[in-house]
Amino acid sequence: MKSVVISKVACVTALGSGPDALWQGLLDGRSGIAQLQRFNCENYVSSLAACIEDLTAPLEGSRLDPLLEQLAEQLGEVPQDARLLVASTKGEIDRLDVSVRAGEALPQAVLFEPLLKKISRRFGLRDGGMNINAACASSTIALARSAALVAAGQAEVVLVYAADIVSEFVFSGFSALQALSAEPCKPFDKQRQGLNLGEAGVALLLMSEARAARQAQPPLATIVGWGAANDAHHVTAPARDGSGLFLACRAALKKAAINAAQIAAINAHGTGTPYNDAMELTAFQNLFADDLPPLHGIKGSVGHCLGAAGGLEVLVAGYALQQQMIPGTLGCEQPEDTGQRRISVAPQEICGDYLLCTNSGFGGINAALVLQGGDR
Amino acid sequence: MKAWINGIGWVTPAGFGQGRQSQSPPLQAGELQIPTRKDLFARIDRRFGRLDDFSRIGLAAVTFCLRDAGAEAWQKKRPLGIIAASRYGCLQTDLDYLQTLIPQQGKLASPNLFAYTLPNCFLGEAALRFGLTGNSLIINRRDPSRLAALQTGMEELSWSEQCGILVGIVDLVAPPELAAEDDLPGSLFLLLETTPRSEISSYGELELQNEQLFFNSDRLENLSQLIAACLQVTASVVDGGEKIPDS
C-alpha cells in the first residue's frame, strides 16, 4: 500500500482567505459568525451565519465562482494527471433559487456536471471529475476515497475540491427543522441549542509520497486510515448510540494499523446540535473508554460548512499535528461531562503523531480519517 | 477485484421488477410510474408515505434488488454499502421545497421536504430498513455508460471490509429544459457480493481490471449490456430458458 500525503492546501472561510488565516483565526479564538445580510431572516429561528466577506455572484453566475478563482490562485499549479473529486452538497444552489424566483427556465448550472467541468477546466485537469454527495460527510468521504485510490496505486495525484455556500434554501430548511441556534453555537457545551451555518471552499492535493518527493513538495500530513459506516436511525437525526461513528473510527484505526491510545487528539464534527454532539461523545467514549484524548471542533468559529466541513477540518488537523496544538472549541464554556478536561475554549497542546477527524451527516452516514503528522 | 451479482431490481418505464422474475429489458425511455407503499410492502408504513418521489424510486429498486437476492430479511445488521449514480439527483424535491419557501418568505418552508433535498437521504432509508452498515453515497458525473456506480462500488469493495454493495442509478424524469437525449428515467440496483449465495444461483461474476468492467469475462460497454446478459443467464439457469411473466 502506498503512503498518501496531503501536499498542498487552499481554503477560503469566514475567517479569511488562505490556510494560515484560518489557522491563526482559530488560535486567536476569532469567530466568523455574524448577522446575515444576504437575505431577510425575520421568519427564521436565527439570523446568524459565518459568511465569507464580499462573496458575491457574478452576473448569471454563482457565489461558487469567485470561490473557485480564489482557491485556484492559492493552490497554484496542479498536475494535469490529477484525478478530481468534488464534494458539494448543493452545488450552485443560488442559481436554482434565482431562476425559480424569476420564473425563468432552469439553467444547466443547477446540475453537477457543469460545475465539475468548470472546476476541472480551471485547474487544467484531464479528468472530468466526480461529485460525491454524502451530506455533511461528503468531503471526508471524498478524502477517504482519494486516499484509497492513491494507496492502491490507481491514482498518483487526486485533487479534492469541496465547497458549499450559505443560501436561503439551506438556511430556511435548517430553520424549519429547528436545528439552528439563535445565538453563536456552542459545540459540546451543556447549553448548546443548535448549529450556525457557514460557507467555505477548500482544496487539498493528495499524492503518493514518492510523487510528492519527486515534486519536492513537503507534505502537510499523511492520511493513514479511513473508514465509513451507516447507522441510519432517522433521516435527519443521528443514532443515539453512535454505532456508525464508532464503526467508522474503528475501521480507520485498523487501516492505520494503530490503536486508539495512539491518537493524540480528535477533530470532531461538533455541530452544536444537542443530538449530534451527544452521539459523538457516546461513540468516542466507546472507542477510547476512560482515555479520551483532547478533542475540539471548529464550527463555533467558521460555522457548519456542510460539504466543505470535513475538508477544512482535515486541513486544520494537518496544522495541528505540525504545531502539536489544537485550537479551542469556541462556544464550549461548560463541556458535557464526557468532555470535561478534554474540550476547551482555549487552544490545547497535544503530544503524538496521529489525529482522528470525523464527520456525520443526514442519511446516517459517518466517516473517519486518521492523519499522521508530516514535516514541513 | 471480482464480485458476484446476486440480485437485480428496478423501477423504470418498463415497470417494477426483479431479475429472477423477468427477462424483458428494464432500461428504456418513457413514462415513469412512482411506486406506492402497496407496490412494495404489505404492511402500512408511514415512513414510506413521507418519502419524496426520488427516494421512493430509489428505495423501491433497492427493495426489489434485495428481494431478488433473497436478502431482504435480516436479523443482524450487515456490512453492505450503497452507491448510486444520479444526474439530476433530488432536483424535483428542491423545486417542490422552493414552492414552500418562496410564497411566505420562509414561514411555510417544509421541514419534511427539506429533509429530502439531499439525494443521499434515501440511502439512509434503505440502510435503516435493511440493516445496512456499509458506506453510502451518491455520485454525480458525466457517464453515458451508466457504469460509474458499478466501478466505484467495485473499487470500494476492493479496499474495504464490506461483504457487499448495492450499486445503481436513480433519476426522475428531468425538467424539459434540462433533459438530455439519452436520459433513461428510473432506478436500477444490483447487489454485488464478495461471495456467491448458497440459496440462489448468481447472475455471474463481475470483474474490475485496469478500470474496465468485465461480466463473465466479457468486457462491458454499458449497463444495458450487463442487464441483458444477466437476464439471459437467469432465463437459462433458473428456468431452463423459459420466460417467467413480469411481476
Coordinates of C-alpha atoms in Angstrom, one line a residue:
Chain A
M1 CA 0.0 0.0 0.0
K2 CA 1.4 3.4 -1.0
S3 CA 1.7 6.2 1.5
V4 CA -0.7 9.1 0.8
V5 CA 0.3 12.6 1.6
I6 CA -1.5 15.9 1.6
S7 CA 0.9 18.1 -0.3
K8 CA -0.9 21.3 -1.0
V9 CA -3.9 23.0 0.6
A10 CA -6.0 26.1 -0.1
C11 CA -9.1 27.5 1.7
V12 CA -11.5 30.4 2.0
T13 CA -13.7 30.7 5.1
A14 CA -15.4 33.4 7.1
L15 CA -12.1 33.8 8.9
G16 CA -10.3 34.9 5.7
S17 CA -8.5 33.7 2.7
G18 CA -5.8 31.0 3.0
P19 CA -4.9 28.2 5.4
D20 CA -2.7 30.5 7.5
A21 CA -5.6 33.0 8.0
L22 CA -7.9 30.1 9.1
W23 CA -5.3 28.6 11.5
Q24 CA -4.4 31.9 13.1
G25 CA -8.0 32.9 13.4
L26 CA -8.8 29.6 15.2
L27 CA -5.8 30.0 17.5
D28 CA -6.8 33.6 18.3
G29 CA -10.4 32.5 19.1
R30 CA -12.0 34.6 16.4
S31 CA -15.4 33.8 15.1
G32 CA -16.7 34.5 11.6
I33 CA -20.3 34.0 12.8
A34 CA -22.3 37.3 12.4
Q35 CA -25.6 38.8 11.4
L36 CA -26.7 37.6 8.0
Q37 CA -27.0 40.4 5.4
R38 CA -27.6 38.1 2.4
F39 CA -31.3 37.6 2.8
N40 CA -34.1 38.5 5.1
C41 CA -34.1 36.3 8.2
E42 CA -37.2 37.6 10.0
N43 CA -39.1 34.4 9.5
Y44 CA -36.3 32.1 10.7
V45 CA -35.2 31.0 14.1
S46 CA -31.8 32.5 13.7
S47 CA -30.2 35.4 11.8
L48 CA -26.6 34.2 12.2
A49 CA -24.2 32.5 9.8
A50 CA -20.5 32.5 9.0
C51 CA -20.3 34.1 5.6
I52 CA -17.2 34.9 3.5
E53 CA -16.7 38.6 3.3
D54 CA -17.7 40.2 0.0
L55 CA -18.6 36.9 -1.6
T56 CA -20.9 37.9 -4.4
A57 CA -22.1 36.1 -7.5
P58 CA -21.2 37.5 -10.9
L59 CA -24.0 38.2 -13.4
E60 CA -25.6 34.9 -14.3
G61 CA -23.1 33.1 -12.1
S62 CA -22.9 31.6 -8.6
R63 CA -21.1 32.6 -5.4
L64 CA -19.1 29.4 -6.0
D65 CA -17.4 31.1 -9.0
P66 CA -15.3 33.6 -7.1
L67 CA -14.6 30.9 -4.5
L68 CA -13.1 28.7 -7.3
E69 CA -11.0 31.6 -8.5
Q70 CA -9.6 32.2 -5.0
L71 CA -8.8 28.6 -4.4
A72 CA -7.2 28.1 -7.8
E73 CA -5.0 31.1 -7.2
Q74 CA -4.0 29.9 -3.8
L75 CA -3.3 26.4 -4.8
G76 CA -1.2 27.3 -7.9
E77 CA -0.2 24.6 -10.3
V78 CA -1.9 21.2 -10.1
P79 CA -0.5 18.2 -12.1
Q80 CA -2.7 17.6 -15.2
D81 CA -2.9 13.9 -14.4
A82 CA -4.6 14.6 -11.1
R83 CA -8.0 12.9 -10.6
L84 CA -10.7 15.3 -9.4
L85 CA -13.1 14.5 -6.6
V86 CA -15.6 17.3 -5.7
A87 CA -17.6 17.4 -2.5
S88 CA -20.6 19.7 -2.5
T89 CA -24.0 19.0 -1.1
K90 CA -25.9 21.6 -3.1
G91 CA -23.6 22.9 -5.8
E92 CA -24.8 26.2 -7.4
I93 CA -28.0 26.2 -5.3
D94 CA -28.1 30.0 -5.6
R95 CA -28.6 29.7 -9.4
L96 CA -31.6 27.5 -8.8
D97 CA -33.1 29.9 -6.2
V98 CA -32.7 32.9 -8.5
S99 CA -34.1 31.1 -11.6
V100 CA -37.2 29.8 -9.8
R101 CA -37.9 33.2 -8.2
A102 CA -37.6 34.9 -11.6
G103 CA -39.8 32.3 -13.2
E104 CA -37.0 31.5 -15.7
A105 CA -36.1 28.3 -17.4
L106 CA -33.6 26.3 -15.2
P107 CA -30.0 26.7 -16.3
Q108 CA -27.8 23.7 -16.7
A109 CA -25.7 25.1 -13.9
V110 CA -28.2 23.7 -11.4
L111 CA -26.7 20.2 -12.2
F112 CA -23.3 19.0 -11.0
E113 CA -21.9 18.2 -14.5
P114 CA -21.3 21.8 -15.5
L115 CA -19.7 22.5 -12.0
L116 CA -17.4 19.6 -12.5
K117 CA -16.4 20.8 -15.9
K118 CA -15.8 24.3 -14.6
I119 CA -13.5 23.1 -11.8
S120 CA -11.7 20.6 -14.0
R121 CA -11.0 23.3 -16.6
R122 CA -9.9 25.9 -14.1
F123 CA -7.3 23.6 -12.7
G124 CA -6.3 22.3 -16.2
L125 CA -7.1 18.7 -15.4
R126 CA -7.6 15.9 -17.9
D127 CA -10.1 14.1 -15.6
G128 CA -13.7 15.3 -15.8
G129 CA -14.2 14.6 -12.1
M130 CA -16.9 13.2 -9.9
N131 CA -19.0 14.8 -7.2
I132 CA -19.6 12.9 -4.0
N133 CA -22.7 13.6 -2.1
A134 CA -22.8 12.1 1.4
A135 CA -24.4 15.1 3.2
C136 CA -22.1 16.7 5.8
A137 CA -19.6 13.9 5.4
S138 CA -19.1 14.5 1.7
S139 CA -15.6 15.8 1.8
T140 CA -14.4 13.3 4.4
I141 CA -15.7 10.5 2.1
A142 CA -14.1 12.2 -0.9
L143 CA -10.8 12.3 1.0
A144 CA -11.1 8.7 2.1
R145 CA -11.8 7.6 -1.5
S146 CA -8.9 9.7 -2.8
A147 CA -6.5 8.2 -0.2
A148 CA -7.7 4.7 -1.1
L149 CA -7.1 5.4 -4.8
V150 CA -3.6 6.6 -4.2
A151 CA -2.8 3.9 -1.7
A152 CA -3.9 1.2 -4.2
G153 CA -1.9 2.7 -6.9
Q154 CA -4.9 3.5 -9.0
A155 CA -4.1 7.2 -9.0
E156 CA -0.9 9.2 -8.3
V157 CA -2.5 12.5 -7.6
V158 CA -6.0 13.5 -6.6
L159 CA -7.4 16.9 -6.1
V160 CA -10.2 17.1 -3.6
Y161 CA -12.3 20.2 -4.0
A162 CA -15.1 20.9 -1.6
A163 CA -17.4 24.0 -1.4
D164 CA -20.8 25.0 -0.2
I165 CA -22.3 28.4 0.3
V166 CA -24.8 29.9 2.7
S167 CA -28.1 30.1 0.8
E168 CA -31.6 30.9 1.9
F169 CA -32.6 27.4 0.6
V170 CA -30.5 25.6 3.1
F171 CA -30.8 28.2 5.9
S172 CA -34.6 28.1 5.8
G173 CA -34.5 24.3 5.8
F174 CA -32.4 24.0 8.9
S175 CA -34.6 26.7 10.5
A176 CA -37.7 24.6 9.7
L177 CA -36.0 21.6 11.3
Q178 CA -35.4 23.8 14.4
A179 CA -31.7 22.9 14.1
L180 CA -30.3 26.5 14.0
S181 CA -29.1 28.3 17.1
A182 CA -30.3 31.9 17.6
E183 CA -27.0 32.5 19.4
P184 CA -23.5 31.7 18.4
C185 CA -23.3 27.9 18.5
K186 CA -21.8 26.1 21.4
P187 CA -20.4 22.7 20.3
F188 CA -20.2 20.1 23.1
D189 CA -21.4 22.7 25.6
K190 CA -24.1 21.7 28.1
Q191 CA -26.2 24.7 27.0
R192 CA -25.9 24.1 23.2
Q193 CA -29.0 24.8 21.2
G194 CA -28.2 24.2 17.6
L195 CA -25.9 25.0 14.8
N196 CA -24.9 28.0 12.8
L197 CA -24.4 27.6 9.1
G198 CA -21.1 28.6 7.4
E199 CA -19.7 28.6 3.9
A200 CA -16.3 27.7 2.7
G201 CA -14.2 26.4 -0.2
V202 CA -11.3 24.1 0.4
A203 CA -8.9 22.3 -1.9
L204 CA -6.5 19.5 -0.9
L205 CA -4.0 18.0 -3.2
L206 CA -3.2 14.3 -2.3
M207 CA -0.4 12.3 -3.9
S208 CA 1.7 9.3 -3.3
E209 CA 4.7 10.0 -1.1
A210 CA 7.0 9.1 -3.9
R211 CA 5.4 11.6 -6.3
A212 CA 5.5 14.3 -3.6
A213 CA 9.2 13.7 -3.1
R214 CA 9.8 13.9 -6.9
Q215 CA 7.9 17.2 -7.0
A216 CA 9.9 18.5 -3.9
Q217 CA 6.6 19.0 -2.2
P218 CA 6.9 18.8 1.6
P219 CA 3.7 17.2 3.0
L220 CA 1.3 18.8 5.4
A221 CA 0.3 15.4 6.7
T222 CA -0.2 11.8 5.7
I223 CA -3.6 10.1 5.5
V224 CA -3.0 6.7 7.1
G225 CA -6.5 5.5 7.9
W226 CA -10.1 5.9 6.7
G227 CA -13.5 4.4 7.3
A228 CA -17.2 5.0 6.8
A229 CA -20.3 3.4 8.1
N230 CA -24.0 4.0 8.1
D231 CA -26.2 3.8 11.2
A232 CA -29.4 5.3 9.9
H233 CA -31.9 5.8 12.6
H234 CA -33.9 8.7 11.3
V235 CA -33.4 10.7 8.1
T236 CA -32.1 13.8 9.8
A237 CA -31.2 12.7 13.4
P238 CA -28.2 10.6 14.3
A239 CA -28.3 7.2 16.0
R240 CA -28.1 7.9 19.7
D241 CA -25.7 5.1 20.4
G242 CA -23.1 6.5 17.9
S243 CA -22.7 3.0 16.5
G244 CA -22.0 4.1 12.9
L245 CA -19.4 6.7 14.0
F246 CA -17.8 4.0 16.3
L247 CA -17.6 1.6 13.3
A248 CA -16.1 4.2 11.0
C249 CA -13.4 5.2 13.6
R250 CA -12.6 1.6 14.3
A251 CA -12.2 0.9 10.5
A252 CA -9.9 4.0 10.2
L253 CA -7.7 2.9 13.1
K254 CA -7.5 -0.6 11.7
K255 CA -6.4 0.7 8.3
A256 CA -3.9 2.9 10.0
A257 CA -2.7 -0.1 12.0
I258 CA -2.7 1.8 15.2
N259 CA -4.8 1.5 18.4
A260 CA -7.0 4.2 20.0
A261 CA -4.3 5.0 22.6
Q262 CA -2.1 6.3 19.9
I263 CA -4.5 9.1 18.9
A264 CA -3.2 12.4 20.1
A265 CA -6.3 14.4 19.5
I266 CA -9.7 14.4 17.8
N267 CA -11.2 16.9 15.4
A268 CA -14.9 16.2 15.9
H269 CA -17.9 17.1 13.8
G270 CA -19.3 19.1 16.7
T271 CA -22.2 20.9 15.1
G272 CA -23.7 22.2 18.3
T273 CA -27.0 20.4 18.0
P274 CA -28.0 18.5 21.1
Y275 CA -28.3 15.1 19.4
N276 CA -25.2 15.2 17.2
D277 CA -22.7 16.2 19.9
A278 CA -24.2 13.7 22.4
M279 CA -23.9 11.0 19.8
E280 CA -20.3 11.8 19.1
L281 CA -19.3 11.8 22.7
T282 CA -21.0 8.4 23.2
A283 CA -19.1 7.0 20.2
F284 CA -15.8 8.4 21.4
Q285 CA -16.4 7.1 24.9
N286 CA -17.0 3.7 23.5
L287 CA -13.8 3.9 21.4
F288 CA -11.5 5.4 24.0
A289 CA -13.1 4.3 27.2
D290 CA -11.7 6.5 30.1
D291 CA -8.8 7.7 28.0
L292 CA -10.4 10.3 25.7
P293 CA -7.7 12.4 24.1
P294 CA -8.0 16.2 23.7
L295 CA -10.9 17.0 21.4
H296 CA -12.0 20.1 19.5
G297 CA -14.4 21.3 16.9
I298 CA -14.1 24.4 14.7
K299 CA -17.8 25.1 13.9
G300 CA -18.1 27.7 16.6
S301 CA -15.6 29.7 14.6
V302 CA -16.5 29.0 10.9
G303 CA -20.0 27.6 11.2
H304 CA -21.1 24.4 9.7
C305 CA -19.8 24.4 6.1
L306 CA -21.7 21.3 5.1
G307 CA -19.9 19.5 2.2
A308 CA -16.7 21.5 2.8
A309 CA -16.7 20.9 6.6
G310 CA -14.6 17.7 6.6
G311 CA -12.0 19.1 4.1
L312 CA -11.5 22.2 6.3
E313 CA -11.1 20.1 9.4
V314 CA -8.5 17.9 7.8
L315 CA -6.6 20.9 6.8
V316 CA -6.7 22.2 10.4
A317 CA -5.8 18.8 11.6
G318 CA -2.6 18.9 9.5
Y319 CA -1.6 22.2 11.0
A320 CA -2.5 20.8 14.5
L321 CA -0.1 17.8 14.1
Q322 CA 2.7 20.0 12.8
Q323 CA 2.4 22.5 15.7
Q324 CA 1.3 19.9 18.3
M325 CA -1.6 22.1 19.3
I326 CA -5.3 22.1 18.7
P327 CA -7.4 25.3 18.5
G328 CA -10.0 25.9 21.1
T329 CA -13.7 25.0 20.7
L330 CA -15.3 28.4 20.5
G331 CA -18.6 28.5 22.5
C332 CA -17.8 25.5 24.7
E333 CA -17.8 27.2 28.1
Q334 CA -19.3 24.2 30.0
P335 CA -18.3 21.0 28.3
E336 CA -20.5 18.0 28.6
D337 CA -19.4 15.6 31.4
T338 CA -17.7 13.2 29.0
G339 CA -15.6 16.1 27.5
Q340 CA -14.5 17.6 30.9
R341 CA -10.8 18.4 30.8
R342 CA -10.7 17.3 27.2
I343 CA -12.5 20.1 25.5
S344 CA -11.6 23.8 26.0
V345 CA -12.3 27.2 24.5
A346 CA -8.6 27.8 24.6
P347 CA -6.0 26.0 22.4
Q348 CA -4.6 22.8 23.9
E349 CA -1.1 21.4 23.4
I350 CA -1.1 17.8 22.2
C351 CA 1.6 15.2 22.1
G352 CA 1.7 12.5 19.4
D353 CA 1.7 11.6 15.8
Y354 CA -1.9 10.8 15.0
L355 CA -5.1 12.8 14.8
L356 CA -8.6 11.5 14.3
C357 CA -11.1 13.5 12.1
T358 CA -14.7 12.6 12.0
N359 CA -17.9 13.8 10.3
S360 CA -21.5 12.6 10.3
G361 CA -24.5 13.6 8.1
F362 CA -28.1 13.2 7.2
G363 CA -29.0 9.8 6.0
G364 CA -27.0 8.2 8.8
I365 CA -23.5 8.5 7.2
N366 CA -20.4 8.6 9.3
A367 CA -16.8 8.9 8.2
A368 CA -13.4 9.0 9.9
L369 CA -9.9 9.7 8.8
V370 CA -6.6 9.2 10.7
L371 CA -3.9 11.7 9.9
Q372 CA -0.2 11.3 10.7
G373 CA 2.0 14.4 11.1
G374 CA 4.4 15.3 8.3
D375 CA 7.4 17.5 8.1
R376 CA 7.0 20.9 6.6
Chain B
M1 CA -11.3 -7.4 -7.9
K2 CA -14.1 -9.8 -8.5
A3 CA -17.7 -9.9 -7.1
W4 CA -20.8 -11.9 -7.7
I5 CA -24.0 -10.3 -9.0
N6 CA -26.6 -11.8 -6.7
G7 CA -29.6 -9.5 -7.1
I8 CA -31.2 -7.0 -9.5
G9 CA -34.2 -4.8 -9.0
W10 CA -35.7 -1.8 -10.8
V11 CA -38.4 0.9 -11.2
T12 CA -38.4 2.1 -14.7
P13 CA -40.8 2.9 -17.5
A14 CA -40.8 -0.8 -18.2
G15 CA -42.4 -1.3 -14.7
F16 CA -41.3 -2.6 -11.3
G17 CA -39.3 -5.7 -11.4
Q18 CA -36.6 -8.0 -10.2
G19 CA -34.2 -10.0 -12.2
R20 CA -35.3 -13.6 -11.5
Q21 CA -39.0 -12.8 -12.4
S22 CA -38.4 -11.0 -15.7
Q23 CA -36.5 -11.2 -18.9
S24 CA -37.8 -8.0 -20.5
P25 CA -35.2 -5.2 -20.7
P26 CA -35.9 -2.7 -17.9
L27 CA -33.8 0.2 -19.1
Q28 CA -36.0 2.2 -21.5
A29 CA -37.4 5.7 -22.0
G30 CA -41.0 6.6 -21.3
E31 CA -43.4 7.4 -18.5
L32 CA -42.3 6.6 -15.0
Q33 CA -44.8 5.3 -12.5
I34 CA -43.9 6.2 -8.9
P35 CA -44.4 3.2 -6.6
T36 CA -46.8 3.3 -3.8
R37 CA -46.4 1.6 -0.4
K38 CA -48.7 -1.2 -1.6
D39 CA -46.4 -1.9 -4.5
L40 CA -43.6 -2.7 -2.1
F41 CA -44.7 -3.6 1.4
A42 CA -47.7 -5.4 2.7
R43 CA -48.0 -3.5 5.9
I44 CA -48.9 0.1 6.5
D45 CA -45.7 2.1 6.5
R46 CA -45.9 5.8 7.5
R47 CA -42.2 6.3 6.7
F48 CA -42.8 5.4 3.1
G49 CA -45.6 7.9 2.8
R50 CA -43.2 10.7 3.8
L51 CA -40.7 10.0 1.1
D52 CA -40.2 12.2 -1.9
D53 CA -40.5 10.6 -5.4
F54 CA -36.7 10.4 -5.8
S55 CA -36.4 8.4 -2.6
R56 CA -39.4 6.3 -3.5
I57 CA -38.0 5.0 -6.8
G58 CA -34.5 4.6 -5.2
L59 CA -35.8 2.7 -2.2
A60 CA -38.1 0.6 -4.3
A61 CA -35.4 -0.6 -6.6
V62 CA -33.1 -1.4 -3.6
T63 CA -36.0 -3.4 -2.1
F64 CA -36.7 -5.4 -5.3
C65 CA -33.0 -6.0 -5.7
L66 CA -32.6 -7.4 -2.1
R67 CA -35.8 -9.4 -2.6
D68 CA -34.4 -10.8 -5.8
A69 CA -31.3 -12.0 -4.0
G70 CA -33.3 -13.4 -1.1
A71 CA -31.6 -10.8 1.1
E72 CA -34.5 -8.6 2.1
A73 CA -35.0 -10.1 5.6
W74 CA -32.3 -9.7 8.2
Q75 CA -31.7 -10.4 11.9
K76 CA -28.3 -8.8 12.4
K77 CA -27.0 -5.6 10.7
R78 CA -24.7 -6.3 7.8
P79 CA -21.7 -4.5 6.3
L80 CA -23.3 -3.8 3.0
G81 CA -22.8 -0.4 1.3
I82 CA -24.9 1.5 -1.3
I83 CA -23.6 3.7 -4.1
A84 CA -26.0 5.3 -6.5
A85 CA -25.2 7.5 -9.6
S86 CA -27.6 10.3 -10.4
R87 CA -27.5 13.1 -13.0
Y88 CA -30.4 15.2 -11.6
G89 CA -30.4 14.0 -8.0
C90 CA -33.2 15.4 -6.0
L91 CA -33.8 18.4 -8.2
Q92 CA -37.5 17.9 -8.3
T93 CA -37.6 17.8 -4.5
D94 CA -35.6 21.0 -4.4
L95 CA -38.1 22.6 -6.7
D96 CA -41.0 21.4 -4.6
Y97 CA -39.3 22.7 -1.5
L98 CA -38.8 26.1 -3.0
Q99 CA -42.5 26.3 -3.6
T100 CA -43.0 26.0 0.2
L101 CA -40.2 28.5 0.8
I102 CA -40.9 31.4 -1.6
P103 CA -44.6 32.3 -1.1
Q104 CA -44.5 33.3 2.6
Q105 CA -40.8 34.2 2.7
G106 CA -39.8 31.1 4.6
K107 CA -42.7 31.0 7.0
L108 CA -44.1 27.8 5.5
A109 CA -40.8 26.1 4.5
S110 CA -41.5 22.4 4.8
P111 CA -39.1 20.6 7.1
N112 CA -40.2 17.2 5.7
L113 CA -39.4 18.2 2.1
F114 CA -36.2 19.8 3.2
A115 CA -35.1 16.6 4.8
Y116 CA -35.1 15.0 1.3
T117 CA -33.2 17.8 -0.5
L118 CA -30.1 15.8 -0.1
P119 CA -30.0 12.9 -2.6
N120 CA -28.3 10.5 -0.2
C121 CA -31.2 10.6 2.3
F122 CA -32.9 7.6 0.6
L123 CA -29.7 5.6 1.2
G124 CA -30.3 6.2 4.9
E125 CA -33.9 5.0 4.5
A126 CA -32.6 1.8 2.8
A127 CA -29.9 1.3 5.4
L128 CA -32.5 1.7 8.2
R129 CA -35.0 -0.7 6.7
F130 CA -32.5 -3.4 5.7
G131 CA -29.8 -3.1 8.4
L132 CA -27.0 -1.9 6.1
T133 CA -23.9 -0.5 7.8
G134 CA -21.6 0.0 4.9
N135 CA -20.6 3.2 3.2
S136 CA -23.4 5.1 1.4
L137 CA -23.0 7.9 -1.1
I138 CA -24.4 9.4 -4.3
I139 CA -22.1 10.2 -7.2
N140 CA -22.7 12.7 -10.0
R141 CA -20.6 12.6 -13.1
R142 CA -20.8 12.5 -16.9
D143 CA -21.5 8.8 -17.5
P144 CA -23.2 7.8 -20.8
S145 CA -22.3 4.1 -20.0
R146 CA -24.1 4.2 -16.6
L147 CA -21.4 2.0 -15.2
A148 CA -19.9 4.6 -12.9
A149 CA -21.6 3.4 -9.7
L150 CA -20.6 -0.2 -10.5
Q151 CA -16.9 0.8 -11.0
T152 CA -17.0 2.9 -7.8
G153 CA -18.6 0.1 -5.9
M154 CA -16.1 -2.5 -7.1
E155 CA -13.3 -0.2 -6.0
E156 CA -15.0 0.3 -2.7
L157 CA -15.2 -3.5 -2.2
S158 CA -11.6 -3.9 -3.0
W159 CA -10.3 -1.6 -0.3
S160 CA -12.9 -2.0 2.5
E161 CA -14.2 -4.8 4.6
Q162 CA -17.7 -4.6 3.3
C163 CA -19.1 -8.0 2.2
G164 CA -21.2 -6.5 -0.5
I165 CA -22.5 -3.3 -2.0
L166 CA -25.7 -2.2 -3.7
V167 CA -24.8 -0.2 -6.8
G168 CA -27.2 1.5 -9.2
I169 CA -28.7 4.5 -10.9
V170 CA -31.5 6.8 -9.8
D171 CA -33.2 9.6 -11.8
L172 CA -36.6 11.0 -12.0
V173 CA -37.9 12.5 -15.3
A174 CA -35.9 15.7 -15.9
P175 CA -37.4 19.1 -16.3
P176 CA -37.8 19.6 -20.1
E177 CA -35.2 22.4 -20.3
L178 CA -32.5 20.2 -18.7
A179 CA -33.4 16.8 -20.2
A180 CA -30.7 15.1 -22.3
E181 CA -31.4 12.9 -25.3
D182 CA -30.0 9.8 -23.7
D183 CA -32.0 10.1 -20.4
L184 CA -33.5 6.9 -19.0
P185 CA -35.6 7.8 -16.0
G186 CA -36.0 5.3 -13.2
S187 CA -33.8 3.4 -10.8
L188 CA -32.0 0.1 -11.0
F189 CA -29.8 -1.6 -8.4
L190 CA -27.6 -4.6 -8.4
L191 CA -26.3 -6.4 -5.4
L192 CA -22.6 -7.2 -5.6
E193 CA -21.2 -9.6 -3.0
T194 CA -17.8 -10.9 -2.5
T195 CA -19.2 -14.5 -2.3
P196 CA -22.0 -16.3 -4.1
R197 CA -25.1 -17.1 -2.1
S198 CA -25.9 -20.7 -1.4
E199 CA -29.7 -20.4 -1.8
I200 CA -29.7 -18.9 -5.3
S201 CA -27.6 -19.1 -8.4
S202 CA -25.7 -15.9 -9.0
Y203 CA -26.2 -14.0 -12.2
G204 CA -22.5 -14.2 -12.8
E205 CA -19.1 -12.7 -12.0
L206 CA -18.2 -9.1 -12.3
E207 CA -14.6 -8.2 -12.5
L208 CA -12.8 -4.8 -12.4
Q209 CA -9.4 -4.8 -14.2
N210 CA -7.5 -1.7 -15.0
E211 CA -10.6 0.4 -14.7
Q212 CA -12.5 -1.8 -17.1
L213 CA -15.5 -3.9 -16.1
F214 CA -16.0 -7.5 -17.3
F215 CA -19.0 -9.7 -16.8
N216 CA -18.3 -13.4 -17.1
S217 CA -15.0 -12.4 -18.9
D218 CA -16.8 -10.2 -21.5
R219 CA -15.8 -6.6 -21.4
L220 CA -18.8 -4.3 -20.6
E221 CA -19.6 -1.2 -22.6
N222 CA -22.7 -0.1 -20.7
L223 CA -25.3 -1.0 -18.1
S224 CA -27.9 -2.2 -20.6
Q225 CA -25.5 -4.8 -21.9
L226 CA -24.8 -6.1 -18.4
I227 CA -28.5 -6.3 -17.5
A228 CA -29.3 -8.1 -20.8
A229 CA -26.6 -10.6 -20.1
C230 CA -27.8 -11.1 -16.5
L231 CA -31.4 -11.7 -17.6
Q232 CA -30.3 -14.2 -20.2
V233 CA -28.3 -16.0 -17.5
T234 CA -31.4 -16.2 -15.3
A235 CA -33.6 -17.5 -18.1
S236 CA -31.2 -20.3 -18.9
V237 CA -30.1 -21.2 -15.4
V238 CA -33.2 -20.8 -13.3
D239 CA -36.0 -21.7 -15.8
G240 CA -34.4 -23.8 -18.4
G241 CA -34.8 -20.9 -20.8
E242 CA -38.5 -20.4 -20.3
K243 CA -39.7 -16.9 -19.7
I244 CA -41.5 -16.1 -16.5
P245 CA -44.2 -13.4 -16.8
D246 CA -43.4 -10.0 -15.4
S247 CA -44.5 -9.4 -11.8

